[in-house]
CSV table of C-alpha atoms and ligand atoms in Angstrom, one decimal:
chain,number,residue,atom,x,y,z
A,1,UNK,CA,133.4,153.6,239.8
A,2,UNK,CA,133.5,151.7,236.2
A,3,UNK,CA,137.7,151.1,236.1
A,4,UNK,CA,139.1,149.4,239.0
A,5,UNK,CA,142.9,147.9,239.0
A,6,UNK,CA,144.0,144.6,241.0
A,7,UNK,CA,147.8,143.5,241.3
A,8,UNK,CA,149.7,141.3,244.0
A,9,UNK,CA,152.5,142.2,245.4
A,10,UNK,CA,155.5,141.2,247.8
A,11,UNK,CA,156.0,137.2,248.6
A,12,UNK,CA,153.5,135.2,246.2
A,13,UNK,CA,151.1,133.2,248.7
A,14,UNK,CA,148.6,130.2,248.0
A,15,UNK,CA,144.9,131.7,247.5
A,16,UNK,CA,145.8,135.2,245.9
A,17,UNK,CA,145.0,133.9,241.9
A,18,UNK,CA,141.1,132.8,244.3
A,19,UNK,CA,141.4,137.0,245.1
A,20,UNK,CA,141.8,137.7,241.6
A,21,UNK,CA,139.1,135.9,240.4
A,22,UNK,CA,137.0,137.3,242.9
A,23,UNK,CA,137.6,140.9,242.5
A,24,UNK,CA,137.4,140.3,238.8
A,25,UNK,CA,133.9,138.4,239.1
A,26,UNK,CA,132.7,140.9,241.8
A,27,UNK,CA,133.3,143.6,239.1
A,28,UNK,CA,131.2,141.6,236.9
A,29,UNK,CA,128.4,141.8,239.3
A,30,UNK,CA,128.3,145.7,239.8
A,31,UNK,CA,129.4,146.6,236.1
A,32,UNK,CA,133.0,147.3,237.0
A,33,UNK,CA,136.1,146.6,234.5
A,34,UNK,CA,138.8,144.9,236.5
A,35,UNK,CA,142.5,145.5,235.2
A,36,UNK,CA,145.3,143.3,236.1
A,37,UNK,CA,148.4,145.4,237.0
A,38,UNK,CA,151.5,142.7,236.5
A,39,UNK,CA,154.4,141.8,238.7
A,40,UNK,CA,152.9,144.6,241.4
A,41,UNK,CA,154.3,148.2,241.3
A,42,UNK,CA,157.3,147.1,239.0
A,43,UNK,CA,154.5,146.7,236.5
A,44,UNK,CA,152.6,149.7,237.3
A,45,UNK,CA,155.7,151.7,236.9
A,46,UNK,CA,155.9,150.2,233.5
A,47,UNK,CA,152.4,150.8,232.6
A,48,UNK,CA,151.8,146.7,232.3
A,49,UNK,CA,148.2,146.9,232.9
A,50,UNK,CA,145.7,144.9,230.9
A,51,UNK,CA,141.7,144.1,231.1
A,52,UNK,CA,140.7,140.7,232.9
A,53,UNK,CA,137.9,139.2,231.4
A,54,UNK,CA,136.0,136.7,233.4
A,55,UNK,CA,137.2,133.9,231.6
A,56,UNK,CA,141.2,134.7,231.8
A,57,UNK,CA,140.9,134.3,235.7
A,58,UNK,CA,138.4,130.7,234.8
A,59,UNK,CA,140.2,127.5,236.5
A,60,UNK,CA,142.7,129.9,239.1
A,61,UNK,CA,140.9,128.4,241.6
A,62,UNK,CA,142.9,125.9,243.1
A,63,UNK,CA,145.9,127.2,241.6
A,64,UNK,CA,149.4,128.2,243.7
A,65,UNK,CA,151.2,130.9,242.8
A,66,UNK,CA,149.7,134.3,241.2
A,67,UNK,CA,148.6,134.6,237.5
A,68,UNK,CA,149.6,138.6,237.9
A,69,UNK,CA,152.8,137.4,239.0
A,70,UNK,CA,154.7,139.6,241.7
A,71,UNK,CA,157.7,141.7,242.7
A,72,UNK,CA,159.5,143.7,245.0
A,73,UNK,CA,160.6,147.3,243.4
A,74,UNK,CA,162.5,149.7,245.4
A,75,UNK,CA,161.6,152.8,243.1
A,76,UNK,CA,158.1,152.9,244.2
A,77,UNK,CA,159.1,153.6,248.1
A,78,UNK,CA,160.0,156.9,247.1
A,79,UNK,CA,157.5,159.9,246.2
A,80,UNK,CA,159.0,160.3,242.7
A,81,UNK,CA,157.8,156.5,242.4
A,82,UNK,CA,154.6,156.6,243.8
A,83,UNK,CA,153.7,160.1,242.0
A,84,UNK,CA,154.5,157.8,238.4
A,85,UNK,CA,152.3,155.0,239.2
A,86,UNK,CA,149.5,157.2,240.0
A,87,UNK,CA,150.0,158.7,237.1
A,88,UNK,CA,150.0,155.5,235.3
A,89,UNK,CA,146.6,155.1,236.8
A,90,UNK,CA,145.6,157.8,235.9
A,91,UNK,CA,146.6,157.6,231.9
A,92,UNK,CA,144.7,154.4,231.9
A,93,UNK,CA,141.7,155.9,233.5
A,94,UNK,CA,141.9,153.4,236.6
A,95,UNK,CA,139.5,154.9,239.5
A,96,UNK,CA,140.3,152.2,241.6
A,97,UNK,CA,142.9,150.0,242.9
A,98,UNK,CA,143.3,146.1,244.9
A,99,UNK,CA,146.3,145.6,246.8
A,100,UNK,CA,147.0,141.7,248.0
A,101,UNK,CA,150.0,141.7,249.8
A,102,UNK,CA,152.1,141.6,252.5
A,103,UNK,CA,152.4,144.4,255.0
A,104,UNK,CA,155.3,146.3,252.8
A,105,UNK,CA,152.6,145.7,249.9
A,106,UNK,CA,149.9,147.6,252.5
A,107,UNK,CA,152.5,150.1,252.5
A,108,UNK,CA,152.3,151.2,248.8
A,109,UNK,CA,148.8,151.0,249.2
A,110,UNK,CA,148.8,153.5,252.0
A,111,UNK,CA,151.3,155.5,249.8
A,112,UNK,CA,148.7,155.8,246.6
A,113,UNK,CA,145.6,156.5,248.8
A,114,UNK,CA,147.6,159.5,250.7
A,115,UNK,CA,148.2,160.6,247.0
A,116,UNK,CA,144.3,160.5,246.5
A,117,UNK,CA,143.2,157.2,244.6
A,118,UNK,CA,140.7,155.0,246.2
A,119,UNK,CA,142.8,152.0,247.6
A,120,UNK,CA,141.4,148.6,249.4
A,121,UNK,CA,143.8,146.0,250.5
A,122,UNK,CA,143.6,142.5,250.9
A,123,UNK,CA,146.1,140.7,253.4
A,124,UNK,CA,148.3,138.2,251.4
A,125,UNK,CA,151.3,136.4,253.0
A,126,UNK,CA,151.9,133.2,254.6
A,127,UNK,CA,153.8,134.8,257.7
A,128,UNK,CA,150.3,135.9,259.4
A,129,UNK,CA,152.1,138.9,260.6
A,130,UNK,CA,149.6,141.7,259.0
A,131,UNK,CA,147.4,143.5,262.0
A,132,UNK,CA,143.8,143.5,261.5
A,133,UNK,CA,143.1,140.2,260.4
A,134,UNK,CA,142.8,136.8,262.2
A,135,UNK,CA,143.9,135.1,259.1
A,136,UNK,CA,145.8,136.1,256.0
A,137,UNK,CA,145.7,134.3,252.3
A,138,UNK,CA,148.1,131.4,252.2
A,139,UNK,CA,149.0,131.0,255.8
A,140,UNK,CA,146.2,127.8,256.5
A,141,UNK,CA,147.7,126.5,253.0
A,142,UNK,CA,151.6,126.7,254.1
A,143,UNK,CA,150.4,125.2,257.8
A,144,UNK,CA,149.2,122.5,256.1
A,145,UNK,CA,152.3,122.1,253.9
A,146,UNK,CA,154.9,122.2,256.5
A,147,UNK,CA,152.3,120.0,258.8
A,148,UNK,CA,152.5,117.3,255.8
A,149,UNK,CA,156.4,117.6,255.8
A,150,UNK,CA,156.7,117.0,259.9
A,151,UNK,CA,154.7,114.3,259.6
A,152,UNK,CA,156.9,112.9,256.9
A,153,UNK,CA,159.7,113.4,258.7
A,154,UNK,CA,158.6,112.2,262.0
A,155,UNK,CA,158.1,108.6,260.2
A,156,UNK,CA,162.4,108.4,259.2
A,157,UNK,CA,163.5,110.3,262.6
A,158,UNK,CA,161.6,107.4,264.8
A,159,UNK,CA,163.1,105.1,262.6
A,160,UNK,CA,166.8,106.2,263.5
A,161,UNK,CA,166.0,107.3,267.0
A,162,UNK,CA,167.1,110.8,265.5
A,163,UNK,CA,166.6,114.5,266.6
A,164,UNK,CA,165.3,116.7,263.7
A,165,UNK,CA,165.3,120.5,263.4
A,166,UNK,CA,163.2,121.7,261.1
A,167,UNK,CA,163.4,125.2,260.0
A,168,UNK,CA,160.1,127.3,258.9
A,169,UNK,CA,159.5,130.5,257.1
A,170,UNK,CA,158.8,133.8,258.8
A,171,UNK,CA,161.6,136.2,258.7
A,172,UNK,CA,160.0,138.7,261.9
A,173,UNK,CA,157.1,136.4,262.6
A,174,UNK,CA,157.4,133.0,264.4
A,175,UNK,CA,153.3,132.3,263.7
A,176,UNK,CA,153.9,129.5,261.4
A,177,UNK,CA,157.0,127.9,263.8
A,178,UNK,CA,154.0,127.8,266.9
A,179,UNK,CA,151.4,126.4,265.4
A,180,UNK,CA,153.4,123.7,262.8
A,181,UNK,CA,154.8,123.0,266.6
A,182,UNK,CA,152.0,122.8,268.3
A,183,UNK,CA,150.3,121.1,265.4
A,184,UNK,CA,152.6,119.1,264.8
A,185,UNK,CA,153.8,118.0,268.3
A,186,UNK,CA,157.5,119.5,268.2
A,187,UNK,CA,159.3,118.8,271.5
A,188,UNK,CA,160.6,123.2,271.1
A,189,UNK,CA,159.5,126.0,268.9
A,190,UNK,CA,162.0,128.4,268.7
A,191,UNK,CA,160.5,132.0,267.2
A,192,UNK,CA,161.9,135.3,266.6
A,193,UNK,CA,159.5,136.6,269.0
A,194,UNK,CA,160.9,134.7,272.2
A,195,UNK,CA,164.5,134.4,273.6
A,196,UNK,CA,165.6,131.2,273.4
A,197,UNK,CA,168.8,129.9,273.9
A,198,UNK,CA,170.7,126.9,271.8
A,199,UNK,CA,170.6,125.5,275.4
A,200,UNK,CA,167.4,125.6,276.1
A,201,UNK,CA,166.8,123.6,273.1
A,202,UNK,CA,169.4,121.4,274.1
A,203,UNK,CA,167.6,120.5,277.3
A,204,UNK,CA,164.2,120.2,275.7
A,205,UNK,CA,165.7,117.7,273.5
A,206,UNK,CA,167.7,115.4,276.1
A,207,UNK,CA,164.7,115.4,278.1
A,208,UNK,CA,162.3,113.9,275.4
A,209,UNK,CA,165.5,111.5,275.1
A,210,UNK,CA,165.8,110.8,278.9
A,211,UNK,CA,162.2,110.0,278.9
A,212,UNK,CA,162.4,107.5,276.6
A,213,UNK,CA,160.8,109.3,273.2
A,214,UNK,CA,161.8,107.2,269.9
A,215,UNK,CA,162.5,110.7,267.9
A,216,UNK,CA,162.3,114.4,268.6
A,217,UNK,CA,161.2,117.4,266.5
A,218,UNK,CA,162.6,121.1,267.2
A,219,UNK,CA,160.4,123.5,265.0
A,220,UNK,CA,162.9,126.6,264.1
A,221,UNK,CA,161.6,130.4,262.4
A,222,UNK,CA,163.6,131.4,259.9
A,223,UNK,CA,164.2,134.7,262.2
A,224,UNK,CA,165.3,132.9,265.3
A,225,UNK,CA,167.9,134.4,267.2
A,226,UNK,CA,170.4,131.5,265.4
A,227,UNK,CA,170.7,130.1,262.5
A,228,UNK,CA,169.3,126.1,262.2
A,229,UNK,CA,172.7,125.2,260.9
A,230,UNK,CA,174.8,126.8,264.1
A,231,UNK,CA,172.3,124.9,266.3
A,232,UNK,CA,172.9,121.9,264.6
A,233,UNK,CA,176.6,121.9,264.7
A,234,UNK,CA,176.0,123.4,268.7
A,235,UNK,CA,174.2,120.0,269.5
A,236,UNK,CA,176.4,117.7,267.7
A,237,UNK,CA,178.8,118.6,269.9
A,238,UNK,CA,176.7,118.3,272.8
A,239,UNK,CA,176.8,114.5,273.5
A,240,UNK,CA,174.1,114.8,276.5
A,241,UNK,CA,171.5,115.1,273.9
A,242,UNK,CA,171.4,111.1,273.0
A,243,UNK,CA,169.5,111.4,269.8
A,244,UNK,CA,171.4,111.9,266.5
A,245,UNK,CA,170.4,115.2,264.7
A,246,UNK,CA,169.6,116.1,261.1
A,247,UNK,CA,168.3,119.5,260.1
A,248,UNK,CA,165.9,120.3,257.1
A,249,UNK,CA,165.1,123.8,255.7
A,250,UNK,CA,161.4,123.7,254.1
A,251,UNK,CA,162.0,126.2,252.4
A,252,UNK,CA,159.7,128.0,249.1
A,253,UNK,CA,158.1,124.4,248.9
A,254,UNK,CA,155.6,126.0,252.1
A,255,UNK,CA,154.6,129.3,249.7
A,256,UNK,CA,153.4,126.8,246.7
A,257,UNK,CA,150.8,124.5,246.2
A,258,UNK,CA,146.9,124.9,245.6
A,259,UNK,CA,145.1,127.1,248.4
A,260,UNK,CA,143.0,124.7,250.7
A,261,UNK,CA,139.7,125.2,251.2
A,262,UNK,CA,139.8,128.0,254.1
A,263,UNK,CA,142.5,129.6,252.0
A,264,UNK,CA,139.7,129.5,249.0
A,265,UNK,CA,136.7,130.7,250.9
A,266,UNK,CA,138.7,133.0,253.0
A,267,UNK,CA,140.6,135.0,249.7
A,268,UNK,CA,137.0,134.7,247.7
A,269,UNK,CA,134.9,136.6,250.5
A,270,UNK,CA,138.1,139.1,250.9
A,271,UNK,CA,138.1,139.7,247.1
A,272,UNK,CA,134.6,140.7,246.5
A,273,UNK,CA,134.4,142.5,249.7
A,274,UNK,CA,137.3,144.7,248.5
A,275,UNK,CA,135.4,145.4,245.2
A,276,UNK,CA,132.6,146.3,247.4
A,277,UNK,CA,134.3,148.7,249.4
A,278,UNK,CA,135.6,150.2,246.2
A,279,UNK,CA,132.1,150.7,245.2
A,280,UNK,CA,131.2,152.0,248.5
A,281,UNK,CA,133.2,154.9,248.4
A,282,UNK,CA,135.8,153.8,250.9
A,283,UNK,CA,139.8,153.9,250.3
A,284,UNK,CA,142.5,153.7,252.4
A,285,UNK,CA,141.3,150.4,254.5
A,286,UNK,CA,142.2,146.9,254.2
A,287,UNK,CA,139.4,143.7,254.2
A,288,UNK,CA,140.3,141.6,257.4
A,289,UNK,CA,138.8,138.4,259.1
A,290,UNK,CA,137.1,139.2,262.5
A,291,UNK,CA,135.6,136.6,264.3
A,292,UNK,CA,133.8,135.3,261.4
A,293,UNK,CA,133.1,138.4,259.6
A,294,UNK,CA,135.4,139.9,256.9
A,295,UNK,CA,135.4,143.6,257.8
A,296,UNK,CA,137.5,146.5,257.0
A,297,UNK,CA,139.8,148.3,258.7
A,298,UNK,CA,141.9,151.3,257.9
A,299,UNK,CA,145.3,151.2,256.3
A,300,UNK,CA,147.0,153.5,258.8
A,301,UNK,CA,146.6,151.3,261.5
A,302,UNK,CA,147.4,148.5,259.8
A,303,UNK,CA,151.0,149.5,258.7
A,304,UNK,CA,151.7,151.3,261.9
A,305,UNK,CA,150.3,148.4,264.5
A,306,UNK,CA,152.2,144.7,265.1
A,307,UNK,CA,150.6,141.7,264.7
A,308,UNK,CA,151.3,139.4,268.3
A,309,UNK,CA,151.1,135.8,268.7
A,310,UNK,CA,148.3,135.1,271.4
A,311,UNK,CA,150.9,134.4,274.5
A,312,UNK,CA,148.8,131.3,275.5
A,313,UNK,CA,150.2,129.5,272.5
A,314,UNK,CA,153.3,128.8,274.0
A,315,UNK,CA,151.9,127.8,276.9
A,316,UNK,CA,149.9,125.3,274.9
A,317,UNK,CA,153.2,124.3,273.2
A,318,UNK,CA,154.8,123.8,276.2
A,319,UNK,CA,152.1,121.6,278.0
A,320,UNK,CA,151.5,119.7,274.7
A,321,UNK,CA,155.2,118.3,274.3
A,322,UNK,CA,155.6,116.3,277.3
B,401,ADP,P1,155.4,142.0,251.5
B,401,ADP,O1,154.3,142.8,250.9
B,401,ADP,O2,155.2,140.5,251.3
B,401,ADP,O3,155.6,142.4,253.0
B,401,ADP,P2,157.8,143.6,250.8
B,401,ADP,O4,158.0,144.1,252.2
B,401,ADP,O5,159.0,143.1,250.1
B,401,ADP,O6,156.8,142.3,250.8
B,401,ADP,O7,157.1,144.7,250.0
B,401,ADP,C1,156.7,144.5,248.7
B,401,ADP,C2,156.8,145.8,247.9
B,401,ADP,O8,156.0,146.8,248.4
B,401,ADP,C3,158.2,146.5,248.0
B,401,ADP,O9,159.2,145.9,247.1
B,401,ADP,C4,157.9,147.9,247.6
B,401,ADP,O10,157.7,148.0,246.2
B,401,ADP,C5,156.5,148.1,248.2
B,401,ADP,N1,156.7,148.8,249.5
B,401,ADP,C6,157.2,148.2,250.7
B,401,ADP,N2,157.3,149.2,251.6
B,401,ADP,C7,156.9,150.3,251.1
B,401,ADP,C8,156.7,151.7,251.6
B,401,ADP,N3,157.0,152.0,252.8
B,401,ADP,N4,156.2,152.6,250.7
B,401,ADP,C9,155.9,152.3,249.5
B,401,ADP,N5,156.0,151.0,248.9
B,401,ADP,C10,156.5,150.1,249.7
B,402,F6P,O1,156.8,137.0,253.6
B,402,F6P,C1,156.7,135.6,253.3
B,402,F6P,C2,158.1,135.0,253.2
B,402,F6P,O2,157.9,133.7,252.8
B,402,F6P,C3,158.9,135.1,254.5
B,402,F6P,O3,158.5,134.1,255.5
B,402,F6P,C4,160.3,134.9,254.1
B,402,F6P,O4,161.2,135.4,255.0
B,402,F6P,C5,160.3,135.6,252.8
B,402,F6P,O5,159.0,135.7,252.3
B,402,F6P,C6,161.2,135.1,251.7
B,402,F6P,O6,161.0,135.8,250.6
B,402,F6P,P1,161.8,135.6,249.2
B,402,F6P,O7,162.5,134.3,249.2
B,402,F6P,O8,160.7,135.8,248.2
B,402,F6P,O9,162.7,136.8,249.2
């Protein structure tokens, strides 16, 4: 293989510009080209594919964000879509393609690799909902950002003996709402995963306020079975509660930011492994963190199986915030 393609797709997360590089400088080592396909399959539609030379991916490093930029395009779930960007491929004599994404993004993959082009992807997305891999890019980067921001706001919330809820990214996956709650010693962690009723967070609440706690922290998914705002105007109603509550969406500010150092190591060592398994012969897999090896592991079973959070987490959460 000579021509290989990289492009990153879906939601942006912090370490995929560290996967470019290395899929770029991996080429370098076995005598491959590496392309950069931009804003994902919109851009492969379009034919916006251009040669990246080693020093166009120099100082990505530590960068947030991707270079290639991404997007979501509805044209390439189709056959008609997919059949076009192979053929865009294929006009540009690509032999190879790197998907980082999230698990729709592992989806198009699957889709070109069932339509015959060799296809490796890499997990990318700060959710950490993408089966065969401990750890995706971004996710140790946006723990650490929304980490930061409790801690931030635990300082004013002691201060006015108030009640926070603080809401978290993940849409279908309450990952980042456990562990910023575990991590950050939330009094409740309410995930999309778990039934949990506005009572129940309620009761965790007035307990940490019959018990004499100066503040209280309710970690809240994005997907959780209510919105942040309807619990907040729930509890203010609820004068049993004692503390005061303010809410705060984090927001984009947890998908930004440079890639800390696991986030570096762990999207280098994913992005030359992919090139590898290019090289190798194999398609239709993805590169995934096991134990402390990165490993592959096919496609198929990657966009058929569900990620779960390991059940003793909420046990730990539980025991943790009393
Ligand atoms: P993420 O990769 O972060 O999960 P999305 O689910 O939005 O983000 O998917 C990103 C893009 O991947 C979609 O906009 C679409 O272009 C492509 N995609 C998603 N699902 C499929 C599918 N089933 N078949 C082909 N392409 C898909
Ligand atoms: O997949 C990552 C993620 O940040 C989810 O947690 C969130 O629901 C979604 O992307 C939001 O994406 P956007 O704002 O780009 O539509």
């Amino acid at each position: 293989m000579k021509r290989v393609a990289v492009m990153t797709s879906g939601g942006d997360a912090p370490g995929m510009n560290a996967a470019i590089r290395a899929v770029v400088r991996a080429g370098l080592e076995y005598g491959v080209e590496v392309y950069g396909i931009r804003q994902a399959y919109t851009g492969l539609l379009a034919g916006d594919i251009e040669l990246l030379t080693s020093r166009e991916v120099s100082g990505i490093l530590q960068r947030g964000g991707t270079i290639l930029q991404t997007a979501r395009n509805e044209e390439f779930k189709t056959r008609q879509g997919q059949q076009r960007g192979l053929r865009r491929l294929n006009e540009r004599g690509i032999e190879g393609l790197v998907v980082i994404g999230g698990d729709g993004s592992l989806r198009g993959a699957m889709a070109l690799h069932n339509l015959g082009i060799p296809v490796v992807g890499i997990p990318g997305s700060i959710d950490n909902d993408i089966w065969g891999t401990n750890m995706s890019i971004g996710v140790d980067t946006a723990l650490n950002i929304i980490l930061d921001s409790l801690d931030r706001i635990r300082d004013t919330a002691t201060s006015h003996q108030r009640a926070f809820l603080i809401e978290v990214m993940g849409r279908n996956c309450g990952y980042l709402a456990l562990m910023s709650g575990i991590l950050g010693g939330a009094e409740i962690v309410v995930t999309p995963e778990k039934a949990t009723s506005m009572d129940e967070v309620a009761a965790a609440l007035e307990d940490s306020y019959v018990r004499g706690k100066t503040h209280a922290v309710a970690v809240i998914a994005e997907g959780a079975p209510f919105t942040t705002s309807e619990l907040a105007a729930y509890l203010d109603k609820k004068e049993s509660v004692g503390f005061e509550i303010r809410l705060s969406i984090l927001g984009h500010i947890q998908r930004g930011g440079s890639p800390t150092a696991f986030d570096r190591l762990l999207a280098s060592r994913m992005g030359v492994r992919a090139l590898e398994a290019l090289q190798e012969g194999q398609s239709g897999v993805m590169v995934g963190l096991q134990g402390r090896e990165i490993k592959t592991v096919s496609l198929e079973e990657v966009t058929t199986k569900t990620r779960q959070i390991n059940e003793s987490f909420y046990e730990l959460a539980r025991i943790l915030s009393r």
